Amino acid sequence: MKITRGLADHKRAQHPVLTIGNFDGQHRGHLALLRSIVDTATSKRGTPIVLTFDPHPLTVLKPGVDLLLLTTMDEKLTRFQDAGVEEVLFLEFNQAFAALTPDEFVFRILRDGIGVRDLFVGEHFAFGKGRAGRTADLLRLGAQSGFQVHPVPAMRVDGEVVSSSRIRMLVQAGDVRGAARCLGRPYALSGPVVRGERRGQVLGWPTANLRLPQGRVIPADGVYATTIVWNKRPYDSVTYIGTRPTFGSGERLLEVYVLDEQVHLYGEDIRVQFVERLRGDVTFATAEELSARIDLDVTHARETLRAASRSVTDA
């Protein structure tokens, strides 16, 4: 997959088939767009291209906003490649770019810069200064510019439109199961295992600890049934996110207890996939009460993960 930064480095492709967006999370709605451009490019012997922006437009339009993302750039690019995208074109989003009118965006960027032949966008796609351009404008301008516009209906889950903002809210509320239905996969965080305070060893539940990544959406504090992926192999696990209030609040961490396996993870990179929230964070009177509750959490996590595995198999 080719990665291009700026129109100056972009070479006209054969029959460019384009979609546009930030694609944070690459949820089920995003995947429908990616499948559309790949399938169309295949049928027309064209090139499936994603046009995206760096930095994220919100950092320019709303400076100072606390922007939290669902995916890292590496994760995003990997999923583009897995979907069959042949080129990702990054354009710098700055004040000058934000000032382009809908007509200027279409004529300068899409027609003259890329030479689009087929364009797939969500039915509620907005573009140009102040997001003034809508699908009707794009259809009109596309006809004038010699390319076809294909509005793709919004994906709905549980009766509501799937969007990155909706998924962020679900994850932050701890509804990782709902988020997974929108994403089409479990929400996940990755990072290296760091040395903790070894309280888990004392309690009888040794954990692998991760520092929470900056700039990422973090699930609500509490205990989750999870799977981790290490060396491309999945392991059932139970995960805690919080400040360990039983021992006095400290740094907010992610702690993973791997079920039924003894693995040495210190210093290793792991991926934690959130299946379901089991409970919120609780302050216990004693370490013994906490240990007893962890025993129940582990049992609950095993049952939850078995049920989740059966539902995948049945599907």
PDB file of C-alpha atoms in Angstrom:
ATOM      1  CA  MET A   1       0.000   0.000   0.000  1.00  0.00           C
ATOM      2  CA  LYS A   2       1.327   3.417  -1.006  1.00  0.00           C
ATOM      3  CA  ILE A   3       1.318   6.286   1.497  1.00  0.00           C
ATOM      4  CA  THR A   4       1.434   9.765  -0.042  1.00  0.00           C
ATOM      5  CA  ARG A   5       1.677  13.088   1.755  1.00  0.00           C
ATOM      6  CA  GLY A   6       0.441  16.057  -0.233  1.00  0.00           C
ATOM      7  CA  LEU A   7      -0.822  16.464  -3.779  1.00  0.00           C
ATOM      8  CA  ALA A   8       2.663  17.387  -5.005  1.00  0.00           C
ATOM      9  CA  ASP A   9       3.805  13.813  -4.392  1.00  0.00           C
ATOM     10  CA  HIS A  10       0.593  12.220  -5.654  1.00  0.00           C
ATOM     11  CA  LYS A  11       0.744  10.626  -9.094  1.00  0.00           C
ATOM     12  CA  ARG A  12      -2.465  10.297 -11.045  1.00  0.00           C
ATOM     13  CA  ALA A  13      -3.795   6.776 -10.661  1.00  0.00           C
ATOM     14  CA  GLN A  14      -5.677   4.726 -13.214  1.00  0.00           C
ATOM     15  CA  HIS A  15      -9.385   5.406 -12.650  1.00  0.00           C
ATOM     16  CA  PRO A  16      -9.131   6.688  -9.046  1.00  0.00           C
ATOM     17  CA  VAL A  17     -11.926   5.379  -6.819  1.00  0.00           C
ATOM     18  CA  LEU A  18     -11.933   7.513  -3.689  1.00  0.00           C
ATOM     19  CA  THR A  19     -13.415   7.817  -0.241  1.00  0.00           C
ATOM     20  CA  ILE A  20     -12.761  10.645   2.213  1.00  0.00           C
ATOM     21  CA  GLY A  21     -12.631  10.844   5.997  1.00  0.00           C
ATOM     22  CA  ASN A  22     -10.662  10.543   9.221  1.00  0.00           C
ATOM     23  CA  PHE A  23     -11.699   6.922   9.761  1.00  0.00           C
ATOM     24  CA  ASP A  24     -10.999   6.946  13.502  1.00  0.00           C
ATOM     25  CA  GLY A  25     -11.947   3.534  14.821  1.00  0.00           C
ATOM     26  CA  GLN A  26     -12.585   2.123  11.359  1.00  0.00           C
ATOM     27  CA  HIS A  27     -15.998   0.964  12.464  1.00  0.00           C
ATOM     28  CA  ARG A  28     -18.583  -0.966  10.468  1.00  0.00           C
ATOM     29  CA  GLY A  29     -19.708   2.143   8.599  1.00  0.00           C
ATOM     30  CA  HIS A  30     -16.134   2.902   7.579  1.00  0.00           C
ATOM     31  CA  LEU A  31     -15.603  -0.673   6.452  1.00  0.00           C
ATOM     32  CA  ALA A  32     -18.665  -0.444   4.199  1.00  0.00           C
ATOM     33  CA  LEU A  33     -17.068   2.551   2.461  1.00  0.00           C
ATOM     34  CA  LEU A  34     -13.741   0.753   2.099  1.00  0.00           C
ATOM     35  CA  ARG A  35     -15.418  -2.344   0.640  1.00  0.00           C
ATOM     36  CA  SER A  36     -17.265  -0.102  -1.828  1.00  0.00           C
ATOM     37  CA  ILE A  37     -14.138   1.543  -3.219  1.00  0.00           C
ATOM     38  CA  VAL A  38     -12.202  -1.727  -3.386  1.00  0.00           C
ATOM     39  CA  ASP A  39     -15.024  -3.602  -5.128  1.00  0.00           C
ATOM     40  CA  THR A  40     -15.640  -0.762  -7.582  1.00  0.00           C
ATOM     41  CA  ALA A  41     -11.950  -0.364  -8.336  1.00  0.00           C
ATOM     42  CA  THR A  42     -11.714  -4.085  -8.994  1.00  0.00           C
ATOM     43  CA  SER A  43     -14.670  -4.065 -11.388  1.00  0.00           C
ATOM     44  CA  LYS A  44     -13.416  -0.966 -13.252  1.00  0.00           C
ATOM     45  CA  ARG A  45      -9.706  -1.810 -13.139  1.00  0.00           C
ATOM     46  CA  GLY A  46      -9.156   1.272 -11.044  1.00  0.00           C
ATOM     47  CA  THR A  47      -7.239   2.235  -7.917  1.00  0.00           C
ATOM     48  CA  PRO A  48      -8.933   2.347  -4.472  1.00  0.00           C
ATOM     49  CA  ILE A  49      -7.699   5.439  -2.615  1.00  0.00           C
ATOM     50  CA  VAL A  50      -8.419   6.891   0.825  1.00  0.00           C
ATOM     51  CA  LEU A  51      -8.117  10.660   1.251  1.00  0.00           C
ATOM     52  CA  THR A  52      -7.528  11.597   4.875  1.00  0.00           C
ATOM     53  CA  PHE A  53      -6.086  14.472   6.871  1.00  0.00           C
ATOM     54  CA  ASP A  54      -3.152  15.209   9.153  1.00  0.00           C
ATOM     55  CA  PRO A  55      -3.456  16.648  11.710  1.00  0.00           C
ATOM     56  CA  HIS A  56      -7.003  15.738  12.684  1.00  0.00           C
ATOM     57  CA  PRO A  57      -9.273  18.644  11.603  1.00  0.00           C
ATOM     58  CA  LEU A  58     -10.578  19.162  15.140  1.00  0.00           C
ATOM     59  CA  THR A  59      -7.116  20.194  16.337  1.00  0.00           C
ATOM     60  CA  VAL A  60      -7.260  23.090  13.846  1.00  0.00           C
ATOM     61  CA  LEU A  61     -10.953  23.958  14.034  1.00  0.00           C
ATOM     62  CA  LYS A  62     -11.139  23.680  17.819  1.00  0.00           C
ATOM     63  CA  PRO A  63      -7.629  24.270  19.186  1.00  0.00           C
ATOM     64  CA  GLY A  64      -7.233  23.135  22.754  1.00  0.00           C
ATOM     65  CA  VAL A  65      -9.849  20.423  22.426  1.00  0.00           C
ATOM     66  CA  ASP A  66      -8.972  17.229  24.296  1.00  0.00           C
ATOM     67  CA  LEU A  67      -9.032  14.940  21.272  1.00  0.00           C
ATOM     68  CA  LEU A  68      -9.150  11.252  22.207  1.00  0.00           C
ATOM     69  CA  LEU A  69      -8.824   8.674  19.443  1.00  0.00           C
ATOM     70  CA  LEU A  70     -10.061   5.109  19.030  1.00  0.00           C
ATOM     71  CA  THR A  71      -7.139   3.946  16.894  1.00  0.00           C
ATOM     72  CA  THR A  72      -3.465   4.740  16.485  1.00  0.00           C
ATOM     73  CA  MET A  73      -2.114   5.741  13.088  1.00  0.00           C
ATOM     74  CA  ASP A  74      -0.355   2.376  12.714  1.00  0.00           C
ATOM     75  CA  GLU A  75      -3.585   0.516  13.459  1.00  0.00           C
ATOM     76  CA  LYS A  76      -5.472   2.664  10.981  1.00  0.00           C
ATOM     77  CA  LEU A  77      -2.962   2.088   8.176  1.00  0.00           C
ATOM     78  CA  THR A  78      -2.880  -1.661   8.837  1.00  0.00           C
ATOM     79  CA  ARG A  79      -6.655  -1.866   8.532  1.00  0.00           C
ATOM     80  CA  PHE A  80      -6.612   0.152   5.309  1.00  0.00           C
ATOM     81  CA  GLN A  81      -4.133  -2.311   3.866  1.00  0.00           C
ATOM     82  CA  ASP A  82      -6.099  -5.321   5.094  1.00  0.00           C
ATOM     83  CA  ALA A  83      -9.223  -3.910   3.405  1.00  0.00           C
ATOM     84  CA  GLY A  84      -7.442  -3.757   0.038  1.00  0.00           C
ATOM     85  CA  VAL A  85      -6.790   0.001  -0.194  1.00  0.00           C
ATOM     86  CA  GLU A  86      -3.898   0.716  -2.579  1.00  0.00           C
ATOM     87  CA  GLU A  87      -3.096   4.297  -1.620  1.00  0.00           C
ATOM     88  CA  VAL A  88      -3.649   6.515   1.416  1.00  0.00           C
ATOM     89  CA  LEU A  89      -3.299  10.189   0.544  1.00  0.00           C
ATOM     90  CA  PHE A  90      -2.668  12.512   3.503  1.00  0.00           C
ATOM     91  CA  LEU A  91      -3.421  16.200   3.052  1.00  0.00           C
ATOM     92  CA  GLU A  92      -2.293  18.758   5.618  1.00  0.00           C
ATOM     93  CA  PHE A  93      -5.313  20.238   7.355  1.00  0.00           C
ATOM     94  CA  ASN A  94      -4.548  23.853   8.212  1.00  0.00           C
ATOM     95  CA  GLN A  95      -6.426  27.152   8.296  1.00  0.00           C
ATOM     96  CA  ALA A  96      -5.991  27.666   4.547  1.00  0.00           C
ATOM     97  CA  PHE A  97      -7.386  24.223   3.810  1.00  0.00           C
ATOM     98  CA  ALA A  98     -10.269  24.787   6.230  1.00  0.00           C
ATOM     99  CA  ALA A  99     -11.130  28.008   4.336  1.00  0.00           C
ATOM    100  CA  LEU A 100     -11.720  26.226   0.995  1.00  0.00           C
ATOM    101  CA  THR A 101     -15.315  26.594  -0.172  1.00  0.00           C
ATOM    102  CA  PRO A 102     -17.170  23.444  -1.230  1.00  0.00           C
ATOM    103  CA  ASP A 103     -16.630  24.367  -4.906  1.00  0.00           C
ATOM    104  CA  GLU A 104     -12.896  24.985  -4.342  1.00  0.00           C
ATOM    105  CA  PHE A 105     -12.489  21.696  -2.512  1.00  0.00           C
ATOM    106  CA  VAL A 106     -14.106  19.738  -5.327  1.00  0.00           C
ATOM    107  CA  PHE A 107     -12.428  21.537  -8.220  1.00  0.00           C
ATOM    108  CA  ARG A 108      -8.923  21.988  -6.743  1.00  0.00           C
ATOM    109  CA  ILE A 109      -8.563  18.810  -4.726  1.00  0.00           C
ATOM    110  CA  LEU A 110     -10.843  16.166  -6.191  1.00  0.00           C
ATOM    111  CA  ARG A 111     -10.948  17.122  -9.886  1.00  0.00           C
ATOM    112  CA  ASP A 112      -7.614  18.819 -10.602  1.00  0.00           C
ATOM    113  CA  GLY A 113      -5.489  17.260  -7.858  1.00  0.00           C
ATOM    114  CA  ILE A 114      -6.642  13.636  -7.804  1.00  0.00           C
ATOM    115  CA  GLY A 115      -8.714  13.225 -10.960  1.00  0.00           C
ATOM    116  CA  VAL A 116     -11.411  11.258  -9.171  1.00  0.00           C
ATOM    117  CA  ARG A 117     -13.650   9.069 -11.311  1.00  0.00           C
ATOM    118  CA  ASP A 118     -15.817   7.473  -8.599  1.00  0.00           C
ATOM    119  CA  LEU A 119     -16.335   8.936  -5.113  1.00  0.00           C
ATOM    120  CA  PHE A 120     -17.966   7.079  -2.212  1.00  0.00           C
ATOM    121  CA  VAL A 121     -19.036   9.045   0.869  1.00  0.00           C
ATOM    122  CA  GLY A 122     -21.446   8.575   3.740  1.00  0.00           C
ATOM    123  CA  GLU A 123     -24.900   9.972   3.083  1.00  0.00           C
ATOM    124  CA  HIS A 124     -24.355  12.703   5.709  1.00  0.00           C
ATOM    125  CA  PHE A 125     -20.913  13.717   4.417  1.00  0.00           C
ATOM    126  CA  ALA A 126     -20.121  17.444   4.852  1.00  0.00           C
ATOM    127  CA  PHE A 127     -17.221  19.352   3.296  1.00  0.00           C
ATOM    128  CA  GLY A 128     -15.804  22.792   2.622  1.00  0.00           C
ATOM    129  CA  LYS A 129     -15.622  25.902   4.793  1.00  0.00           C
ATOM    130  CA  GLY A 130     -17.918  25.600   7.783  1.00  0.00           C
ATOM    131  CA  ARG A 131     -18.942  22.130   6.526  1.00  0.00           C
ATOM    132  CA  ALA A 132     -21.313  23.993   4.210  1.00  0.00           C
ATOM    133  CA  GLY A 133     -21.225  21.396   1.432  1.00  0.00           C
ATOM    134  CA  ARG A 134     -23.690  18.513   1.561  1.00  0.00           C
ATOM    135  CA  THR A 135     -24.434  15.447  -0.546  1.00  0.00           C
ATOM    136  CA  ALA A 136     -26.628  17.401  -2.970  1.00  0.00           C
ATOM    137  CA  ASP A 137     -23.779  19.868  -3.561  1.00  0.00           C
ATOM    138  CA  LEU A 138     -21.332  17.023  -4.092  1.00  0.00           C
ATOM    139  CA  LEU A 139     -23.610  15.367  -6.641  1.00  0.00           C
ATOM    140  CA  ARG A 140     -23.929  18.654  -8.554  1.00  0.00           C
ATOM    141  CA  LEU A 141     -20.223  19.478  -8.416  1.00  0.00           C
ATOM    142  CA  GLY A 142     -19.248  15.911  -9.274  1.00  0.00           C
ATOM    143  CA  ALA A 143     -21.412  16.025 -12.402  1.00  0.00           C
ATOM    144  CA  GLN A 144     -19.710  19.290 -13.406  1.00  0.00           C
ATOM    145  CA  SER A 145     -16.282  17.784 -12.768  1.00  0.00           C
ATOM    146  CA  GLY A 146     -16.790  14.502 -14.602  1.00  0.00           C
ATOM    147  CA  PHE A 147     -16.915  12.045 -11.715  1.00  0.00           C
ATOM    148  CA  GLN A 148     -19.706   9.986 -10.205  1.00  0.00           C
ATOM    149  CA  VAL A 149     -20.729  10.362  -6.565  1.00  0.00           C
ATOM    150  CA  HIS A 150     -22.072   7.353  -4.672  1.00  0.00           C
ATOM    151  CA  PRO A 151     -23.704   8.229  -1.309  1.00  0.00           C
ATOM    152  CA  VAL A 152     -23.530   5.206   1.008  1.00  0.00           C
ATOM    153  CA  PRO A 153     -26.376   4.811   3.544  1.00  0.00           C
ATOM    154  CA  ALA A 154     -25.392   5.141   7.192  1.00  0.00           C
ATOM    155  CA  MET A 155     -24.786   1.904   9.094  1.00  0.00           C
ATOM    156  CA  ARG A 156     -27.153   1.422  12.027  1.00  0.00           C
ATOM    157  CA  VAL A 157     -26.727  -0.773  15.094  1.00  0.00           C
ATOM    158  CA  ASP A 158     -29.497  -1.072  17.681  1.00  0.00           C
ATOM    159  CA  GLY A 159     -31.443   1.519  15.701  1.00  0.00           C
ATOM    160  CA  GLU A 160     -28.769   4.237  15.939  1.00  0.00           C
ATOM    161  CA  VAL A 161     -26.238   5.445  13.379  1.00  0.00           C
ATOM    162  CA  VAL A 162     -22.738   4.049  13.886  1.00  0.00           C
ATOM    163  CA  SER A 163     -20.214   6.862  14.327  1.00  0.00           C
ATOM    164  CA  SER A 164     -16.836   7.386  15.938  1.00  0.00           C
ATOM    165  CA  SER A 165     -18.340   9.826  18.452  1.00  0.00           C
ATOM    166  CA  ARG A 166     -20.966   7.265  19.487  1.00  0.00           C
ATOM    167  CA  ILE A 167     -18.294   4.606  19.986  1.00  0.00           C
ATOM    168  CA  ARG A 168     -16.170   6.986  22.073  1.00  0.00           C
ATOM    169  CA  MET A 169     -19.116   7.591  24.388  1.00  0.00           C
ATOM    170  CA  LEU A 170     -19.852   3.864  24.694  1.00  0.00           C
ATOM    171  CA  VAL A 171     -16.250   3.018  25.568  1.00  0.00           C
ATOM    172  CA  GLN A 172     -15.945   5.852  28.090  1.00  0.00           C
ATOM    173  CA  ALA A 173     -19.174   4.660  29.725  1.00  0.00           C
ATOM    174  CA  GLY A 174     -17.777   1.129  30.010  1.00  0.00           C
ATOM    175  CA  ASP A 175     -20.188  -0.325  27.427  1.00  0.00           C
ATOM    176  CA  VAL A 176     -17.455  -2.152  25.538  1.00  0.00           C
ATOM    177  CA  ARG A 177     -19.948  -4.747  24.351  1.00  0.00           C
ATOM    178  CA  GLY A 178     -22.002  -2.039  22.651  1.00  0.00           C
ATOM    179  CA  ALA A 179     -18.836  -0.529  21.211  1.00  0.00           C
ATOM    180  CA  ALA A 180     -17.847  -3.898  19.762  1.00  0.00           C
ATOM    181  CA  ARG A 181     -21.199  -4.182  17.983  1.00  0.00           C
ATOM    182  CA  CYS A 182     -20.478  -0.846  16.292  1.00  0.00           C
ATOM    183  CA  LEU A 183     -16.829  -1.587  15.554  1.00  0.00           C
ATOM    184  CA  GLY A 184     -17.359  -5.140  14.368  1.00  0.00           C
ATOM    185  CA  ARG A 185     -14.605  -6.253  16.762  1.00  0.00           C
ATOM    186  CA  PRO A 186     -13.644  -5.681  20.426  1.00  0.00           C
ATOM    187  CA  TYR A 187     -12.206  -2.319  21.382  1.00  0.00           C
ATOM    188  CA  ALA A 188      -8.522  -2.735  22.213  1.00  0.00           C
ATOM    189  CA  LEU A 189      -5.536  -0.987  23.781  1.00  0.00           C
ATOM    190  CA  SER A 190      -1.912  -1.959  23.244  1.00  0.00           C
ATOM    191  CA  GLY A 191       1.364  -1.272  24.980  1.00  0.00           C
ATOM    192  CA  PRO A 192       4.392  -2.686  26.749  1.00  0.00           C
ATOM    193  CA  VAL A 193       4.027  -4.445  30.097  1.00  0.00           C
ATOM    194  CA  VAL A 194       5.645  -2.362  32.852  1.00  0.00           C
ATOM    195  CA  ARG A 195       6.728  -3.191  36.371  1.00  0.00           C
ATOM    196  CA  GLY A 196       4.000  -2.639  38.961  1.00  0.00           C
ATOM    197  CA  GLU A 197       3.914  -2.600  42.746  1.00  0.00           C
ATOM    198  CA  ARG A 198       3.541  -6.415  42.836  1.00  0.00           C
ATOM    199  CA  ARG A 199       0.425  -6.241  45.001  1.00  0.00           C
ATOM    200  CA  GLY A 200      -1.166  -8.837  42.735  1.00  0.00           C
ATOM    201  CA  GLN A 201       1.534 -11.321  43.707  1.00  0.00           C
ATOM    202  CA  VAL A 202       0.772 -10.742  47.384  1.00  0.00           C
ATOM    203  CA  LEU A 203      -2.973 -11.085  46.822  1.00  0.00           C
ATOM    204  CA  GLY A 204      -2.512 -14.274  44.822  1.00  0.00           C
ATOM    205  CA  TRP A 205      -3.500 -12.704  41.495  1.00  0.00           C
ATOM    206  CA  PRO A 206      -0.311 -11.671  39.637  1.00  0.00           C
ATOM    207  CA  THR A 207      -0.987  -9.114  36.923  1.00  0.00           C
ATOM    208  CA  ALA A 208       0.685  -7.619  33.881  1.00  0.00           C
ATOM    209  CA  ASN A 209       0.487  -3.829  34.054  1.00  0.00           C
ATOM    210  CA  LEU A 210       0.171  -1.321  31.221  1.00  0.00           C
ATOM    211  CA  ARG A 211       0.320   2.446  31.389  1.00  0.00           C
ATOM    212  CA  LEU A 212      -2.738   3.912  29.732  1.00  0.00           C
ATOM    213  CA  PRO A 213      -1.775   5.401  26.354  1.00  0.00           C
ATOM    214  CA  GLN A 214      -2.034   9.168  26.006  1.00  0.00           C
ATOM    215  CA  GLY A 215      -4.587  10.490  23.548  1.00  0.00           C
ATOM    216  CA  ARG A 216      -6.616   7.289  23.428  1.00  0.00           C
ATOM    217  CA  VAL A 217     -10.195   6.632  24.526  1.00  0.00           C
ATOM    218  CA  ILE A 218     -10.013   4.679  27.805  1.00  0.00           C
ATOM    219  CA  PRO A 219     -12.847   2.482  29.107  1.00  0.00           C
ATOM    220  CA  ALA A 220     -14.479   3.492  32.387  1.00  0.00           C
ATOM    221  CA  ASP A 221     -12.789   2.321  35.580  1.00  0.00           C
ATOM    222  CA  GLY A 222     -13.758  -1.175  36.613  1.00  0.00           C
ATOM    223  CA  VAL A 223     -13.226  -4.861  35.849  1.00  0.00           C
ATOM    224  CA  TYR A 224     -13.584  -6.382  32.384  1.00  0.00           C
ATOM    225  CA  ALA A 225     -13.617  -9.796  30.762  1.00  0.00           C
ATOM    226  CA  THR A 226     -10.885  -9.500  28.140  1.00  0.00           C
ATOM    227  CA  THR A 227      -8.586 -11.377  25.840  1.00  0.00           C
ATOM    228  CA  ILE A 228      -4.980 -10.401  25.319  1.00  0.00           C
ATOM    229  CA  VAL A 229      -2.986 -11.036  22.184  1.00  0.00           C
ATOM    230  CA  TRP A 230       0.703 -11.780  22.632  1.00  0.00           C
ATOM    231  CA  ASN A 231       2.940 -13.165  19.900  1.00  0.00           C
ATOM    232  CA  LYS A 232      -0.183 -13.458  17.709  1.00  0.00           C
ATOM    233  CA  ARG A 233      -1.827 -15.827  20.209  1.00  0.00           C
ATOM    234  CA  PRO A 234      -4.973 -14.976  22.225  1.00  0.00           C
ATOM    235  CA  TYR A 235      -5.247 -15.604  25.972  1.00  0.00           C
ATOM    236  CA  ASP A 236      -8.375 -15.291  28.107  1.00  0.00           C
ATOM    237  CA  SER A 237      -7.961 -12.706  30.827  1.00  0.00           C
ATOM    238  CA  VAL A 238      -9.627 -10.392  33.316  1.00  0.00           C
ATOM    239  CA  THR A 239      -8.600  -6.737  33.331  1.00  0.00           C
ATOM    240  CA  TYR A 240      -8.846  -3.927  35.870  1.00  0.00           C
ATOM    241  CA  ILE A 241      -8.664  -0.222  35.038  1.00  0.00           C
ATOM    242  CA  GLY A 242      -8.432   2.252  37.892  1.00  0.00           C
ATOM    243  CA  THR A 243      -6.375   3.771  40.675  1.00  0.00           C
ATOM    244  CA  ARG A 244      -6.579   0.866  43.201  1.00  0.00           C
ATOM    245  CA  PRO A 245      -8.527   2.896  45.832  1.00  0.00           C
ATOM    246  CA  THR A 246      -8.376   0.074  48.401  1.00  0.00           C
ATOM    247  CA  PHE A 247      -4.675   0.926  48.813  1.00  0.00           C
ATOM    248  CA  GLY A 248      -5.068   4.684  48.427  1.00  0.00           C
ATOM    249  CA  SER A 249      -5.463   6.209  44.996  1.00  0.00           C
ATOM    250  CA  GLY A 250      -2.388   6.034  42.773  1.00  0.00           C
ATOM    251  CA  GLU A 251      -1.607   6.230  39.071  1.00  0.00           C
ATOM    252  CA  ARG A 252      -4.462   5.083  36.848  1.00  0.00           C
ATOM    253  CA  LEU A 253      -3.279   1.825  35.303  1.00  0.00           C
ATOM    254  CA  LEU A 254      -4.486  -1.160  33.354  1.00  0.00           C
ATOM    255  CA  GLU A 255      -3.823  -4.504  35.089  1.00  0.00           C
ATOM    256  CA  VAL A 256      -4.334  -7.857  33.354  1.00  0.00           C
ATOM    257  CA  TYR A 257      -4.606 -11.265  34.988  1.00  0.00           C
ATOM    258  CA  VAL A 258      -4.198 -14.075  32.450  1.00  0.00           C
ATOM    259  CA  LEU A 259      -6.548 -16.998  33.092  1.00  0.00           C
ATOM    260  CA  ASP A 260      -5.238 -20.552  33.366  1.00  0.00           C
ATOM    261  CA  GLU A 261      -1.840 -19.773  31.834  1.00  0.00           C
ATOM    262  CA  GLN A 262       1.547 -18.837  33.244  1.00  0.00           C
ATOM    263  CA  VAL A 263       3.170 -16.370  30.872  1.00  0.00           C
ATOM    264  CA  HIS A 264       6.015 -13.976  31.539  1.00  0.00           C
ATOM    265  CA  LEU A 265       5.033 -10.701  29.923  1.00  0.00           C
ATOM    266  CA  TYR A 266       7.233  -8.060  31.557  1.00  0.00           C
ATOM    267  CA  GLY A 267       8.692  -5.857  28.819  1.00  0.00           C
ATOM    268  CA  GLU A 268       6.538  -7.484  26.141  1.00  0.00           C
ATOM    269  CA  ASP A 269       4.023  -5.681  23.939  1.00  0.00           C
ATOM    270  CA  ILE A 270       0.478  -6.985  24.356  1.00  0.00           C
ATOM    271  CA  ARG A 271      -2.930  -6.060  23.001  1.00  0.00           C
ATOM    272  CA  VAL A 272      -5.885  -6.036  25.415  1.00  0.00           C
ATOM    273  CA  GLN A 273      -9.294  -6.631  23.804  1.00  0.00           C
ATOM    274  CA  PHE A 274     -12.304  -5.653  25.912  1.00  0.00           C
ATOM    275  CA  VAL A 275     -15.209  -8.118  25.740  1.00  0.00           C
ATOM    276  CA  GLU A 276     -17.552  -7.022  28.537  1.00  0.00           C
ATOM    277  CA  ARG A 277     -17.538  -4.925  31.690  1.00  0.00           C
ATOM    278  CA  LEU A 278     -18.123  -7.043  34.794  1.00  0.00           C
ATOM    279  CA  ARG A 279     -18.397  -4.308  37.428  1.00  0.00           C
ATOM    280  CA  GLY A 280     -17.338  -0.806  38.369  1.00  0.00           C
ATOM    281  CA  ASP A 281     -14.430   0.098  40.615  1.00  0.00           C
ATOM    282  CA  VAL A 282     -14.961  -0.527  44.335  1.00  0.00           C
ATOM    283  CA  THR A 283     -13.063   0.372  47.504  1.00  0.00           C
ATOM    284  CA  PHE A 284     -12.742  -2.622  49.813  1.00  0.00           C
ATOM    285  CA  ALA A 285     -12.193  -2.492  53.575  1.00  0.00           C
ATOM    286  CA  THR A 286      -9.343  -5.005  53.506  1.00  0.00           C
ATOM    287  CA  ALA A 287      -6.990  -6.669  51.051  1.00  0.00           C
ATOM    288  CA  GLU A 288      -8.648  -9.999  51.917  1.00  0.00           C
ATOM    289  CA  GLU A 289     -12.054  -8.697  50.803  1.00  0.00           C
ATOM    290  CA  LEU A 290     -10.510  -7.487  47.545  1.00  0.00           C
ATOM    291  CA  SER A 291      -8.871 -10.877  46.938  1.00  0.00           C
ATOM    292  CA  ALA A 292     -12.186 -12.667  47.516  1.00  0.00           C
ATOM    293  CA  ARG A 293     -13.930 -10.341  45.068  1.00  0.00           C
ATOM    294  CA  ILE A 294     -11.220 -10.940  42.454  1.00  0.00           C
ATOM    295  CA  ASP A 295     -11.954 -14.668  42.825  1.00  0.00           C
ATOM    296  CA  LEU A 296     -15.579 -13.943  41.885  1.00  0.00           C
ATOM    297  CA  ASP A 297     -14.474 -11.667  39.049  1.00  0.00           C
ATOM    298  CA  VAL A 298     -12.311 -14.427  37.601  1.00  0.00           C
ATOM    299  CA  THR A 299     -15.211 -16.889  37.690  1.00  0.00           C
ATOM    300  CA  HIS A 300     -17.502 -14.321  36.072  1.00  0.00           C
ATOM    301  CA  ALA A 301     -14.904 -13.545  33.395  1.00  0.00           C
ATOM    302  CA  ARG A 302     -14.535 -17.224  32.487  1.00  0.00           C
ATOM    303  CA  GLU A 303     -18.309 -17.576  32.115  1.00  0.00           C
ATOM    304  CA  THR A 304     -18.548 -14.393  30.062  1.00  0.00           C
ATOM    305  CA  LEU A 305     -15.723 -15.370  27.721  1.00  0.00           C
ATOM    306  CA  ARG A 306     -17.159 -18.872  27.228  1.00  0.00           C
ATOM    307  CA  ALA A 307     -20.528 -17.355  26.341  1.00  0.00           C
ATOM    308  CA  ALA A 308     -18.901 -14.886  23.956  1.00  0.00           C
ATOM    309  CA  SER A 309     -16.971 -17.712  22.284  1.00  0.00           C
ATOM    310  CA  ARG A 310     -20.158 -19.742  21.838  1.00  0.00           C
ATOM    311  CA  SER A 311     -21.982 -16.780  20.274  1.00  0.00           C
ATOM    312  CA  VAL A 312     -19.166 -16.322  17.736  1.00  0.00           C
ATOM    313  CA  THR A 313     -19.186 -20.045  16.927  1.00  0.00           C
ATOM    314  CA  ASP A 314     -22.969 -20.105  16.558  1.00  0.00           C
ATOM    315  CA  ALA A 315     -22.861 -17.108  14.231  1.00  0.00           C
TER     316      ALA A 315
END
